[in-house]
Every structure is written in structure tokens, then in C-alpha cells.
Amino acid sequence: MRNTSMVRVDSRRRNQRKKWILRIILLALLVGIGFGVYTVGKQLWAHDGLSTTSKQGQHVVTSVAAFDTVTKEKQSPTMYNGIKRKVAYLTFDDGPNSHTPEILRILKEHNIKATFFMLGNSMQQHPDLIKQIAAEGHYPALHSMTHDYTKLYRSGSANNFVEEQKEAQQLVKEATGITTNLIRAPYGSAPQIKEPFRNDIAEEGFKMWDWTLDTLDWKYAKNPSGMLDEVKRGLKKDTEVILMHDRKQTVEILPEIIEYISSQGYEFEVYDPNAHFVVNFHHDERL
């Protein structure tokens, strides 16, 4: 009788083990099926316009938050293909004049394109230089006709200012075929250009750049190295718009300024009207 009882116990144990084994196998199958469904769903979601392809051709999923961040970063002047850069815009005021050809020569030697804010009175005297500036890939911008503070600002109206910019704009168009809308206010936009004045500028479709770094070249006529010192002290932002003038001291120190800016990891860019960004002292988004 004891032998029969032991056989029955062993049989029940074997049956229980089989049931546990079947349960484990079933659970493993369910986990595997669930993971498969998740993977397929993830791939389908990735194909729904929110994925990119890596250099190796592998499919890389980008989350909605990351996608939005990349899109915003590409709109920044310091971003290119998702890589952050340091960018310097060299700008020259008050030309063209006898110093402009030397500035153009130096820029060409360094393969740099710059932005020239030109005076109408000077353009009338040097139409060939307007053509050369544009032909060599620099951007021809506007700096009024006269640079006359009283005429431009003391009337209390933007009329004289706007009319001078339009007249200068026409000179550039006649010389190059380019309709340029970028202006720089003589003496800068602050404090003389108040909001009503800016309203009139914006209504005419002009964009207005001031600067982020002033070389103060007007005070270094006999000491051009002072301009380089100003650059060394002021070069801090990822995007710098650097103010210079078509002057003798600028010509003398420009190669050293370029070399220093390059040594600090900056790339040089020219103004692009299709990628305008705000650089005015009032932070007026319209300009």
C-alpha cells in the first residue's frame, strides 16, 4: 500500500512541475509578443514624419521635444546643421572712398565677405566701387545720404531720414541692380530714434542694424592698434556685429583684427537678407 501511495505523490508532483513549466513558457511568449508589438508601433511612429537618418543609414527616432529644439536652433545665426558656431560680421561705414579698395583687397586675401553701410554722397562720387563691392560678394547696405545729424533727427519727424535712405537705396539699385533694405542709422539708433520714428522706418520695409562691438576707430587715427585692443576687450558674444569705418587706420590694422578674431574660433559671415536677425539697440523685432 505504501508503494502505491508514493507513486501517486510522485505523479502529482510531476504534473505540478509540468503546469509551472507551461505557465512560465506562456508568460515568456506573452512578454515576447508585447515587446514585438511595442517595437512595430515605435517604428510606425518613427516613420510618421519625426525621424531622421544617420550617416550610417540607420533609422534614428527623434522625440517631438527634440524636434522642436532642433528646428528653433536652426533659426539662430550661430547654428548650422545643429552645430553651434561663433560668427563675426565685419561691417564698414561711410564709404565708398579712397580707402575702400584697400579694405576690399584685404578681405579678398582672407576670403572674407563683409557688409558695407554706404553714404549716398560717397556713392555718387564712386559708383564703380559700389559695383565692385557687390561683384565681390559683399552686401551693399545703406547709411543715409548726408550723415547730417541736424537734418536727419532734429526735425522731430522721420521724413528726412526715410527719404535719404530711399535715395541711397536707389543709387545702389542703379549701380548693381540690387534693392537693399538694410540700413544703419548715422550715430546709431539710440537715443535719437524713438518708437514713432521706428514705426515709419518699419512701414517703409527697412531693416536696421546697429552693432554689438565698436572698434572706436574714430579715436585711434594715430594709434590703429587701439582698435585691436577694443576688439580684444569686446569680443564675447557668439554672434558679433563689428563696427568699423572706411578709414586709413582701419586699413592698417584690419589684417591683425581678422587674425585675432579667427584665433578666437569665429567664422566670418556677410549679411543675408533671407536670414535677417535683430541687431538694434531697441530690440525692435520689426527691424
PDB file of C-alpha atoms in Angstrom:
ATOM      1  CA  MET A   1       0.000   0.000   0.000  1.00  0.00           C
ATOM      2  CA  ARG A   2       2.853   2.452   0.804  1.00  0.00           C
ATOM      3  CA  ASN A   3       4.444   1.928  -2.607  1.00  0.00           C
ATOM      4  CA  THR A   4       1.181   2.763  -4.406  1.00  0.00           C
ATOM      5  CA  SER A   5       0.774   5.943  -2.336  1.00  0.00           C
ATOM      6  CA  MET A   6       4.303   7.111  -3.123  1.00  0.00           C
ATOM      7  CA  VAL A   7       3.744   6.566  -6.853  1.00  0.00           C
ATOM      8  CA  ARG A   8       0.628   8.738  -6.716  1.00  0.00           C
ATOM      9  CA  VAL A   9       2.521  11.523  -4.892  1.00  0.00           C
ATOM     10  CA  ASP A  10       5.337  11.464  -7.463  1.00  0.00           C
ATOM     11  CA  SER A  11       2.794  11.645 -10.273  1.00  0.00           C
ATOM     12  CA  ARG A  12       1.094  14.685  -8.739  1.00  0.00           C
ATOM     13  CA  ARG A  13       4.453  16.435  -8.322  1.00  0.00           C
ATOM     14  CA  ARG A  14       5.380  15.779 -11.942  1.00  0.00           C
ATOM     15  CA  ASN A  15       2.038  17.170 -13.093  1.00  0.00           C
ATOM     16  CA  GLN A  16       2.525  20.316 -10.978  1.00  0.00           C
ATOM     17  CA  ARG A  17       6.010  20.834 -12.394  1.00  0.00           C
ATOM     18  CA  LYS A  18       4.634  20.500 -15.937  1.00  0.00           C
ATOM     19  CA  LYS A  19       1.939  23.086 -15.158  1.00  0.00           C
ATOM     20  CA  TRP A  20       4.521  25.554 -13.803  1.00  0.00           C
ATOM     21  CA  ILE A  21       6.747  24.986 -16.802  1.00  0.00           C
ATOM     22  CA  LEU A  22       3.790  25.622 -19.155  1.00  0.00           C
ATOM     23  CA  ARG A  23       2.904  28.801 -17.215  1.00  0.00           C
ATOM     24  CA  ILE A  24       6.478  30.088 -17.489  1.00  0.00           C
ATOM     25  CA  ILE A  25       6.567  29.336 -21.221  1.00  0.00           C
ATOM     26  CA  LEU A  26       3.202  31.074 -21.712  1.00  0.00           C
ATOM     27  CA  LEU A  27       4.361  34.117 -19.742  1.00  0.00           C
ATOM     28  CA  ALA A  28       7.552  34.321 -21.806  1.00  0.00           C
ATOM     29  CA  LEU A  29       5.515  34.158 -25.023  1.00  0.00           C
ATOM     30  CA  LEU A  30       3.231  36.948 -23.818  1.00  0.00           C
ATOM     31  CA  VAL A  31       6.220  39.146 -22.923  1.00  0.00           C
ATOM     32  CA  GLY A  32       7.798  38.484 -26.318  1.00  0.00           C
ATOM     33  CA  ILE A  33       4.583  39.310 -28.178  1.00  0.00           C
ATOM     34  CA  GLY A  34       4.178  42.532 -26.169  1.00  0.00           C
ATOM     35  CA  PHE A  35       7.718  43.640 -26.943  1.00  0.00           C
ATOM     36  CA  GLY A  36       7.181  42.902 -30.625  1.00  0.00           C
ATOM     37  CA  VAL A  37       4.021  44.989 -30.735  1.00  0.00           C
ATOM     38  CA  TYR A  38       5.838  47.867 -28.989  1.00  0.00           C
ATOM     39  CA  THR A  39       8.737  47.701 -31.441  1.00  0.00           C
ATOM     40  CA  VAL A  40       6.487  47.700 -34.505  1.00  0.00           C
ATOM     41  CA  GLY A  41       4.460  50.578 -33.096  1.00  0.00           C
ATOM     42  CA  LYS A  42       7.623  52.550 -32.394  1.00  0.00           C
ATOM     43  CA  GLN A  43       8.848  52.048 -35.956  1.00  0.00           C
ATOM     44  CA  LEU A  44       5.495  53.077 -37.403  1.00  0.00           C
ATOM     45  CA  TRP A  45       5.514  56.227 -35.250  1.00  0.00           C
ATOM     46  CA  ALA A  46       9.067  56.982 -36.315  1.00  0.00           C
ATOM     47  CA  HIS A  47       8.016  56.909 -39.972  1.00  0.00           C
ATOM     48  CA  ASP A  48       5.303  59.472 -39.249  1.00  0.00           C
ATOM     49  CA  GLY A  49       7.498  62.466 -40.139  1.00  0.00           C
ATOM     50  CA  LEU A  50       9.510  62.608 -36.905  1.00  0.00           C
ATOM     51  CA  SER A  51      12.576  60.577 -37.736  1.00  0.00           C
ATOM     52  CA  THR A  52      15.945  61.176 -39.317  1.00  0.00           C
ATOM     53  CA  THR A  53      18.582  59.010 -40.943  1.00  0.00           C
ATOM     54  CA  SER A  54      22.052  58.728 -39.500  1.00  0.00           C
ATOM     55  CA  LYS A  55      25.243  58.865 -41.566  1.00  0.00           C
ATOM     56  CA  GLN A  56      25.346  55.056 -41.426  1.00  0.00           C
ATOM     57  CA  GLY A  57      21.834  54.858 -42.900  1.00  0.00           C
ATOM     58  CA  GLN A  58      20.315  53.688 -39.612  1.00  0.00           C
ATOM     59  CA  HIS A  59      16.878  54.929 -38.643  1.00  0.00           C
ATOM     60  CA  VAL A  60      17.037  57.320 -35.685  1.00  0.00           C
ATOM     61  CA  VAL A  61      13.868  58.376 -33.885  1.00  0.00           C
ATOM     62  CA  THR A  62      13.629  61.992 -32.741  1.00  0.00           C
ATOM     63  CA  SER A  63      11.180  62.896 -29.998  1.00  0.00           C
ATOM     64  CA  VAL A  64       8.726  65.746 -30.516  1.00  0.00           C
ATOM     65  CA  ALA A  65      10.545  67.898 -27.929  1.00  0.00           C
ATOM     66  CA  ALA A  66      13.932  67.288 -29.542  1.00  0.00           C
ATOM     67  CA  PHE A  67      12.499  68.005 -32.997  1.00  0.00           C
ATOM     68  CA  ASP A  68      11.175  71.359 -31.842  1.00  0.00           C
ATOM     69  CA  THR A  69      14.528  72.230 -30.272  1.00  0.00           C
ATOM     70  CA  VAL A  70      16.466  71.446 -33.439  1.00  0.00           C
ATOM     71  CA  THR A  71      14.039  73.499 -35.527  1.00  0.00           C
ATOM     72  CA  LYS A  72      14.477  76.511 -33.255  1.00  0.00           C
ATOM     73  CA  GLU A  73      18.245  76.148 -33.163  1.00  0.00           C
ATOM     74  CA  LYS A  74      18.494  76.187 -36.958  1.00  0.00           C
ATOM     75  CA  GLN A  75      16.885  79.625 -36.940  1.00  0.00           C
ATOM     76  CA  SER A  76      19.754  81.040 -34.908  1.00  0.00           C
ATOM     77  CA  PRO A  77      22.634  82.752 -36.761  1.00  0.00           C
ATOM     78  CA  THR A  78      25.066  80.747 -34.636  1.00  0.00           C
ATOM     79  CA  MET A  79      23.603  77.354 -35.585  1.00  0.00           C
ATOM     80  CA  TYR A  80      24.395  75.400 -38.754  1.00  0.00           C
ATOM     81  CA  ASN A  81      23.136  71.844 -39.240  1.00  0.00           C
ATOM     82  CA  GLY A  82      22.685  71.591 -35.496  1.00  0.00           C
ATOM     83  CA  ILE A  83      26.253  72.650 -34.750  1.00  0.00           C
ATOM     84  CA  LYS A  84      26.846  75.774 -32.683  1.00  0.00           C
ATOM     85  CA  ARG A  85      29.221  78.322 -34.196  1.00  0.00           C
ATOM     86  CA  LYS A  86      30.809  81.658 -33.273  1.00  0.00           C
ATOM     87  CA  VAL A  87      30.125  84.159 -36.050  1.00  0.00           C
ATOM     88  CA  ALA A  88      31.559  87.623 -36.717  1.00  0.00           C
ATOM     89  CA  TYR A  89      30.063  90.133 -39.151  1.00  0.00           C
ATOM     90  CA  LEU A  90      32.565  92.766 -40.261  1.00  0.00           C
ATOM     91  CA  THR A  91      30.764  95.993 -41.168  1.00  0.00           C
ATOM     92  CA  PHE A  92      32.191  99.191 -42.655  1.00  0.00           C
ATOM     93  CA  ASP A  93      30.524 102.618 -42.592  1.00  0.00           C
ATOM     94  CA  ASP A  94      30.840 105.903 -44.516  1.00  0.00           C
ATOM     95  CA  GLY A  95      32.279 104.604 -47.773  1.00  0.00           C
ATOM     96  CA  PRO A  96      32.959 104.128 -50.519  1.00  0.00           C
ATOM     97  CA  ASN A  97      36.049 106.293 -50.582  1.00  0.00           C
ATOM     98  CA  SER A  98      39.773 106.161 -51.288  1.00  0.00           C
ATOM     99  CA  HIS A  99      40.335 103.610 -48.510  1.00  0.00           C
ATOM    100  CA  THR A 100      37.676 101.163 -49.724  1.00  0.00           C
ATOM    101  CA  PRO A 101      39.830  99.475 -52.417  1.00  0.00           C
ATOM    102  CA  GLU A 102      42.447  98.554 -49.802  1.00  0.00           C
ATOM    103  CA  ILE A 103      39.775  97.169 -47.474  1.00  0.00           C
ATOM    104  CA  LEU A 104      38.397  95.098 -50.357  1.00  0.00           C
ATOM    105  CA  ARG A 105      41.889  93.825 -51.154  1.00  0.00           C
ATOM    106  CA  ILE A 106      42.467  92.688 -47.573  1.00  0.00           C
ATOM    107  CA  LEU A 107      39.072  90.989 -47.395  1.00  0.00           C
ATOM    108  CA  LYS A 108      39.759  89.191 -50.661  1.00  0.00           C
ATOM    109  CA  GLU A 109      43.152  87.973 -49.414  1.00  0.00           C
ATOM    110  CA  HIS A 110      41.447  86.468 -46.364  1.00  0.00           C
ATOM    111  CA  ASN A 111      38.449  85.174 -48.335  1.00  0.00           C
ATOM    112  CA  ILE A 112      36.017  87.187 -46.184  1.00  0.00           C
ATOM    113  CA  LYS A 113      32.743  88.781 -47.231  1.00  0.00           C
ATOM    114  CA  ALA A 114      31.646  91.875 -45.322  1.00  0.00           C
ATOM    115  CA  THR A 115      28.755  94.325 -45.121  1.00  0.00           C
ATOM    116  CA  PHE A 116      29.211  97.937 -46.285  1.00  0.00           C
ATOM    117  CA  PHE A 117      26.882 100.670 -44.997  1.00  0.00           C
ATOM    118  CA  MET A 118      27.437 103.287 -47.669  1.00  0.00           C
ATOM    119  CA  LEU A 119      26.734 107.024 -47.756  1.00  0.00           C
ATOM    120  CA  GLY A 120      24.820 108.344 -50.730  1.00  0.00           C
ATOM    121  CA  ASN A 121      27.125 111.333 -51.210  1.00  0.00           C
ATOM    122  CA  SER A 122      30.116 108.970 -51.334  1.00  0.00           C
ATOM    123  CA  MET A 123      28.350 106.567 -53.671  1.00  0.00           C
ATOM    124  CA  GLN A 124      27.724 109.386 -56.131  1.00  0.00           C
ATOM    125  CA  GLN A 125      31.487 110.015 -56.253  1.00  0.00           C
ATOM    126  CA  HIS A 126      32.494 106.325 -56.511  1.00  0.00           C
ATOM    127  CA  PRO A 127      29.855 104.366 -58.466  1.00  0.00           C
ATOM    128  CA  ASP A 128      32.461 101.842 -59.633  1.00  0.00           C
ATOM    129  CA  LEU A 129      33.237 100.911 -56.028  1.00  0.00           C
ATOM    130  CA  ILE A 130      29.571 100.145 -55.363  1.00  0.00           C
ATOM    131  CA  LYS A 131      29.706  97.731 -58.281  1.00  0.00           C
ATOM    132  CA  GLN A 132      32.951  96.180 -57.029  1.00  0.00           C
ATOM    133  CA  ILE A 133      31.566  95.699 -53.514  1.00  0.00           C
ATOM    134  CA  ALA A 134      28.561  93.809 -54.845  1.00  0.00           C
ATOM    135  CA  ALA A 135      30.513  91.908 -57.523  1.00  0.00           C
ATOM    136  CA  GLU A 136      32.945  90.532 -54.929  1.00  0.00           C
ATOM    137  CA  GLY A 137      30.135  89.140 -52.782  1.00  0.00           C
ATOM    138  CA  HIS A 138      29.888  91.803 -50.101  1.00  0.00           C
ATOM    139  CA  TYR A 139      26.499  93.175 -49.087  1.00  0.00           C
ATOM    140  CA  PRO A 140      25.701  96.776 -50.100  1.00  0.00           C
ATOM    141  CA  ALA A 141      23.734  98.420 -47.265  1.00  0.00           C
ATOM    142  CA  LEU A 142      22.621 101.996 -46.587  1.00  0.00           C
ATOM    143  CA  HIS A 143      23.829 104.745 -44.253  1.00  0.00           C
ATOM    144  CA  SER A 144      21.738 107.732 -45.447  1.00  0.00           C
ATOM    145  CA  MET A 145      22.857 110.366 -47.946  1.00  0.00           C
ATOM    146  CA  THR A 146      24.411 113.067 -45.778  1.00  0.00           C
ATOM    147  CA  HIS A 147      25.140 111.714 -42.281  1.00  0.00           C
ATOM    148  CA  ASP A 148      23.861 115.119 -41.116  1.00  0.00           C
ATOM    149  CA  TYR A 149      22.563 114.795 -37.547  1.00  0.00           C
ATOM    150  CA  THR A 150      20.529 118.006 -37.623  1.00  0.00           C
ATOM    151  CA  LYS A 151      18.835 117.196 -40.902  1.00  0.00           C
ATOM    152  CA  LEU A 152      18.144 113.565 -40.053  1.00  0.00           C
ATOM    153  CA  TYR A 153      16.925 113.890 -36.457  1.00  0.00           C
ATOM    154  CA  ARG A 154      16.232 117.434 -35.270  1.00  0.00           C
ATOM    155  CA  SER A 155      13.017 117.979 -37.240  1.00  0.00           C
ATOM    156  CA  GLY A 156      11.138 115.634 -34.906  1.00  0.00           C
ATOM    157  CA  SER A 157       9.955 113.598 -37.897  1.00  0.00           C
ATOM    158  CA  ALA A 158      11.314 110.534 -39.685  1.00  0.00           C
ATOM    159  CA  ASN A 159      10.627 112.069 -43.093  1.00  0.00           C
ATOM    160  CA  ASN A 160      14.159 113.301 -43.855  1.00  0.00           C
ATOM    161  CA  PHE A 161      15.713 110.098 -42.532  1.00  0.00           C
ATOM    162  CA  VAL A 162      13.456 107.841 -44.607  1.00  0.00           C
ATOM    163  CA  GLU A 163      13.820 109.942 -47.743  1.00  0.00           C
ATOM    164  CA  GLU A 164      17.619 109.847 -47.519  1.00  0.00           C
ATOM    165  CA  GLN A 165      17.597 106.068 -47.114  1.00  0.00           C
ATOM    166  CA  LYS A 166      15.329 105.753 -50.145  1.00  0.00           C
ATOM    167  CA  GLU A 167      17.611 107.976 -52.201  1.00  0.00           C
ATOM    168  CA  ALA A 168      20.653 105.933 -51.184  1.00  0.00           C
ATOM    169  CA  GLN A 169      18.710 102.752 -51.935  1.00  0.00           C
ATOM    170  CA  GLN A 170      18.095 103.961 -55.473  1.00  0.00           C
ATOM    171  CA  LEU A 171      21.794 104.653 -56.014  1.00  0.00           C
ATOM    172  CA  VAL A 172      22.658 101.058 -55.073  1.00  0.00           C
ATOM    173  CA  LYS A 173      19.958  99.706 -57.361  1.00  0.00           C
ATOM    174  CA  GLU A 174      21.153 101.811 -60.299  1.00  0.00           C
ATOM    175  CA  ALA A 175      24.748 100.639 -59.815  1.00  0.00           C
ATOM    176  CA  THR A 176      24.146  96.961 -59.028  1.00  0.00           C
ATOM    177  CA  GLY A 177      20.527  96.029 -59.733  1.00  0.00           C
ATOM    178  CA  ILE A 178      20.168  95.105 -56.057  1.00  0.00           C
ATOM    179  CA  THR A 179      17.319  96.508 -53.970  1.00  0.00           C
ATOM    180  CA  THR A 180      18.791  96.621 -50.482  1.00  0.00           C
ATOM    181  CA  ASN A 181      16.630  97.192 -47.409  1.00  0.00           C
ATOM    182  CA  LEU A 182      19.305  97.065 -44.716  1.00  0.00           C
ATOM    183  CA  ILE A 183      20.138 100.409 -43.119  1.00  0.00           C
ATOM    184  CA  ARG A 184      22.334 101.700 -40.328  1.00  0.00           C
ATOM    185  CA  ALA A 185      21.366 104.948 -38.657  1.00  0.00           C
ATOM    186  CA  PRO A 186      24.146 107.555 -38.559  1.00  0.00           C
ATOM    187  CA  TYR A 187      25.380 107.784 -34.934  1.00  0.00           C
ATOM    188  CA  GLY A 188      23.370 104.642 -34.124  1.00  0.00           C
ATOM    189  CA  SER A 189      19.678 104.231 -33.416  1.00  0.00           C
ATOM    190  CA  ALA A 190      19.878 105.235 -29.738  1.00  0.00           C
ATOM    191  CA  PRO A 191      18.940 107.576 -28.249  1.00  0.00           C
ATOM    192  CA  GLN A 192      17.725 109.638 -31.199  1.00  0.00           C
ATOM    193  CA  ILE A 193      15.347 107.160 -32.844  1.00  0.00           C
ATOM    194  CA  LYS A 194      12.232 106.829 -30.695  1.00  0.00           C
ATOM    195  CA  GLU A 195       9.295 104.496 -31.294  1.00  0.00           C
ATOM    196  CA  PRO A 196       7.241 106.782 -33.620  1.00  0.00           C
ATOM    197  CA  PHE A 197      10.388 107.230 -35.725  1.00  0.00           C
ATOM    198  CA  ARG A 198      10.880 103.446 -35.802  1.00  0.00           C
ATOM    199  CA  ASN A 199       7.272 102.959 -36.838  1.00  0.00           C
ATOM    200  CA  ASP A 200       7.926 104.969 -40.003  1.00  0.00           C
ATOM    201  CA  ILE A 201      11.119 103.031 -40.747  1.00  0.00           C
ATOM    202  CA  ALA A 202       9.309  99.705 -40.352  1.00  0.00           C
ATOM    203  CA  GLU A 203       6.395 100.830 -42.531  1.00  0.00           C
ATOM    204  CA  GLU A 204       8.844 101.520 -45.364  1.00  0.00           C
ATOM    205  CA  GLY A 205      10.115  97.939 -45.134  1.00  0.00           C
ATOM    206  CA  PHE A 206      13.627  98.765 -43.953  1.00  0.00           C
ATOM    207  CA  LYS A 207      15.644  96.579 -41.575  1.00  0.00           C
ATOM    208  CA  MET A 208      18.057  98.369 -39.254  1.00  0.00           C
ATOM    209  CA  TRP A 209      21.318  97.093 -37.818  1.00  0.00           C
ATOM    210  CA  ASP A 210      23.337  98.774 -35.110  1.00  0.00           C
ATOM    211  CA  TRP A 211      26.332  96.811 -33.762  1.00  0.00           C
ATOM    212  CA  THR A 212      27.493  94.685 -30.832  1.00  0.00           C
ATOM    213  CA  LEU A 213      31.158  95.746 -30.854  1.00  0.00           C
ATOM    214  CA  ASP A 214      32.509  99.218 -31.668  1.00  0.00           C
ATOM    215  CA  THR A 215      36.200  99.465 -32.602  1.00  0.00           C
ATOM    216  CA  LEU A 216      36.078 103.224 -31.851  1.00  0.00           C
ATOM    217  CA  ASP A 217      38.267 103.761 -34.893  1.00  0.00           C
ATOM    218  CA  TRP A 218      37.482 107.495 -34.886  1.00  0.00           C
ATOM    219  CA  LYS A 219      39.643 107.950 -31.778  1.00  0.00           C
ATOM    220  CA  TYR A 220      42.585 105.834 -32.985  1.00  0.00           C
ATOM    221  CA  ALA A 221      43.635 107.738 -36.121  1.00  0.00           C
ATOM    222  CA  LYS A 222      47.241 107.854 -34.873  1.00  0.00           C
ATOM    223  CA  ASN A 223      47.135 104.581 -32.954  1.00  0.00           C
ATOM    224  CA  PRO A 224      45.424 101.847 -35.032  1.00  0.00           C
ATOM    225  CA  SER A 225      46.437  99.172 -32.517  1.00  0.00           C
ATOM    226  CA  GLY A 226      43.868 100.737 -30.185  1.00  0.00           C
ATOM    227  CA  MET A 227      41.186  99.317 -32.477  1.00  0.00           C
ATOM    228  CA  LEU A 228      42.608  95.836 -31.957  1.00  0.00           C
ATOM    229  CA  ASP A 229      42.583  96.399 -28.196  1.00  0.00           C
ATOM    230  CA  GLU A 230      38.884  97.314 -28.402  1.00  0.00           C
ATOM    231  CA  VAL A 231      38.195  94.073 -30.274  1.00  0.00           C
ATOM    232  CA  LYS A 232      40.112  92.022 -27.705  1.00  0.00           C
ATOM    233  CA  ARG A 233      38.145  93.611 -24.863  1.00  0.00           C
ATOM    234  CA  GLY A 234      34.748  93.415 -26.547  1.00  0.00           C
ATOM    235  CA  LEU A 235      34.720  90.096 -28.407  1.00  0.00           C
ATOM    236  CA  LYS A 236      32.487  87.989 -26.148  1.00  0.00           C
ATOM    237  CA  LYS A 237      29.193  87.018 -27.801  1.00  0.00           C
ATOM    238  CA  ASP A 238      28.627  84.034 -30.081  1.00  0.00           C
ATOM    239  CA  THR A 239      27.406  86.495 -32.716  1.00  0.00           C
ATOM    240  CA  GLU A 240      29.276  89.783 -33.079  1.00  0.00           C
ATOM    241  CA  VAL A 241      28.445  92.634 -35.467  1.00  0.00           C
ATOM    242  CA  ILE A 242      31.624  94.698 -35.536  1.00  0.00           C
ATOM    243  CA  LEU A 243      31.591  98.403 -36.417  1.00  0.00           C
ATOM    244  CA  MET A 244      34.428  99.914 -38.443  1.00  0.00           C
ATOM    245  CA  HIS A 245      34.724 102.729 -40.995  1.00  0.00           C
ATOM    246  CA  ASP A 246      36.448 103.084 -44.355  1.00  0.00           C
ATOM    247  CA  ARG A 247      39.463 104.894 -42.864  1.00  0.00           C
ATOM    248  CA  LYS A 248      43.240 104.779 -43.017  1.00  0.00           C
ATOM    249  CA  GLN A 249      43.618 103.325 -39.507  1.00  0.00           C
ATOM    250  CA  THR A 250      41.147 100.585 -40.391  1.00  0.00           C
ATOM    251  CA  VAL A 251      43.223  99.591 -43.398  1.00  0.00           C
ATOM    252  CA  GLU A 252      46.392  99.480 -41.280  1.00  0.00           C
ATOM    253  CA  ILE A 253      45.021  97.249 -38.509  1.00  0.00           C
ATOM    254  CA  LEU A 254      42.386  95.180 -40.347  1.00  0.00           C
ATOM    255  CA  PRO A 255      44.641  92.156 -41.059  1.00  0.00           C
ATOM    256  CA  GLU A 256      45.523  91.879 -37.361  1.00  0.00           C
ATOM    257  CA  ILE A 257      41.877  92.240 -36.340  1.00  0.00           C
ATOM    258  CA  ILE A 258      40.915  89.454 -38.737  1.00  0.00           C
ATOM    259  CA  GLU A 259      43.696  87.197 -37.448  1.00  0.00           C
ATOM    260  CA  TYR A 260      42.712  87.770 -33.830  1.00  0.00           C
ATOM    261  CA  ILE A 261      39.010  87.138 -34.418  1.00  0.00           C
ATOM    262  CA  SER A 262      39.875  83.939 -36.301  1.00  0.00           C
ATOM    263  CA  SER A 263      42.147  82.813 -33.458  1.00  0.00           C
ATOM    264  CA  GLN A 264      39.172  83.035 -31.097  1.00  0.00           C
ATOM    265  CA  GLY A 265      37.235  80.461 -33.110  1.00  0.00           C
ATOM    266  CA  TYR A 266      34.989  82.796 -35.076  1.00  0.00           C
ATOM    267  CA  GLU A 267      33.829  82.364 -38.650  1.00  0.00           C
ATOM    268  CA  PHE A 268      33.069  85.403 -40.806  1.00  0.00           C
ATOM    269  CA  GLU A 269      29.720  85.953 -42.489  1.00  0.00           C
ATOM    270  CA  VAL A 270      28.106  88.582 -44.695  1.00  0.00           C
ATOM    271  CA  TYR A 271      24.601  89.904 -44.098  1.00  0.00           C
ATOM    272  CA  ASP A 272      21.952  87.694 -45.695  1.00  0.00           C
ATOM    273  CA  PRO A 273      18.552  89.367 -46.241  1.00  0.00           C
ATOM    274  CA  ASN A 274      16.933  85.913 -46.290  1.00  0.00           C
ATOM    275  CA  ALA A 275      18.247  85.160 -42.799  1.00  0.00           C
ATOM    276  CA  HIS A 276      17.835  88.535 -41.109  1.00  0.00           C
ATOM    277  CA  PHE A 277      18.149  88.700 -37.327  1.00  0.00           C
ATOM    278  CA  VAL A 278      17.625  91.611 -34.945  1.00  0.00           C
ATOM    279  CA  VAL A 279      20.624  93.802 -34.077  1.00  0.00           C
ATOM    280  CA  ASN A 280      19.243  97.150 -32.989  1.00  0.00           C
ATOM    281  CA  PHE A 281      19.678  98.894 -29.665  1.00  0.00           C
ATOM    282  CA  HIS A 282      15.916  98.956 -29.058  1.00  0.00           C
ATOM    283  CA  HIS A 283      15.475  95.205 -29.700  1.00  0.00           C
ATOM    284  CA  ASP A 284      12.641  96.123 -32.055  1.00  0.00           C
ATOM    285  CA  GLU A 285      11.620  92.854 -33.695  1.00  0.00           C
ATOM    286  CA  ARG A 286      10.194  94.666 -36.724  1.00  0.00           C
ATOM    287  CA  LEU A 287      13.630  95.944 -37.651  1.00  0.00           C
TER     288      LEU A 287
END
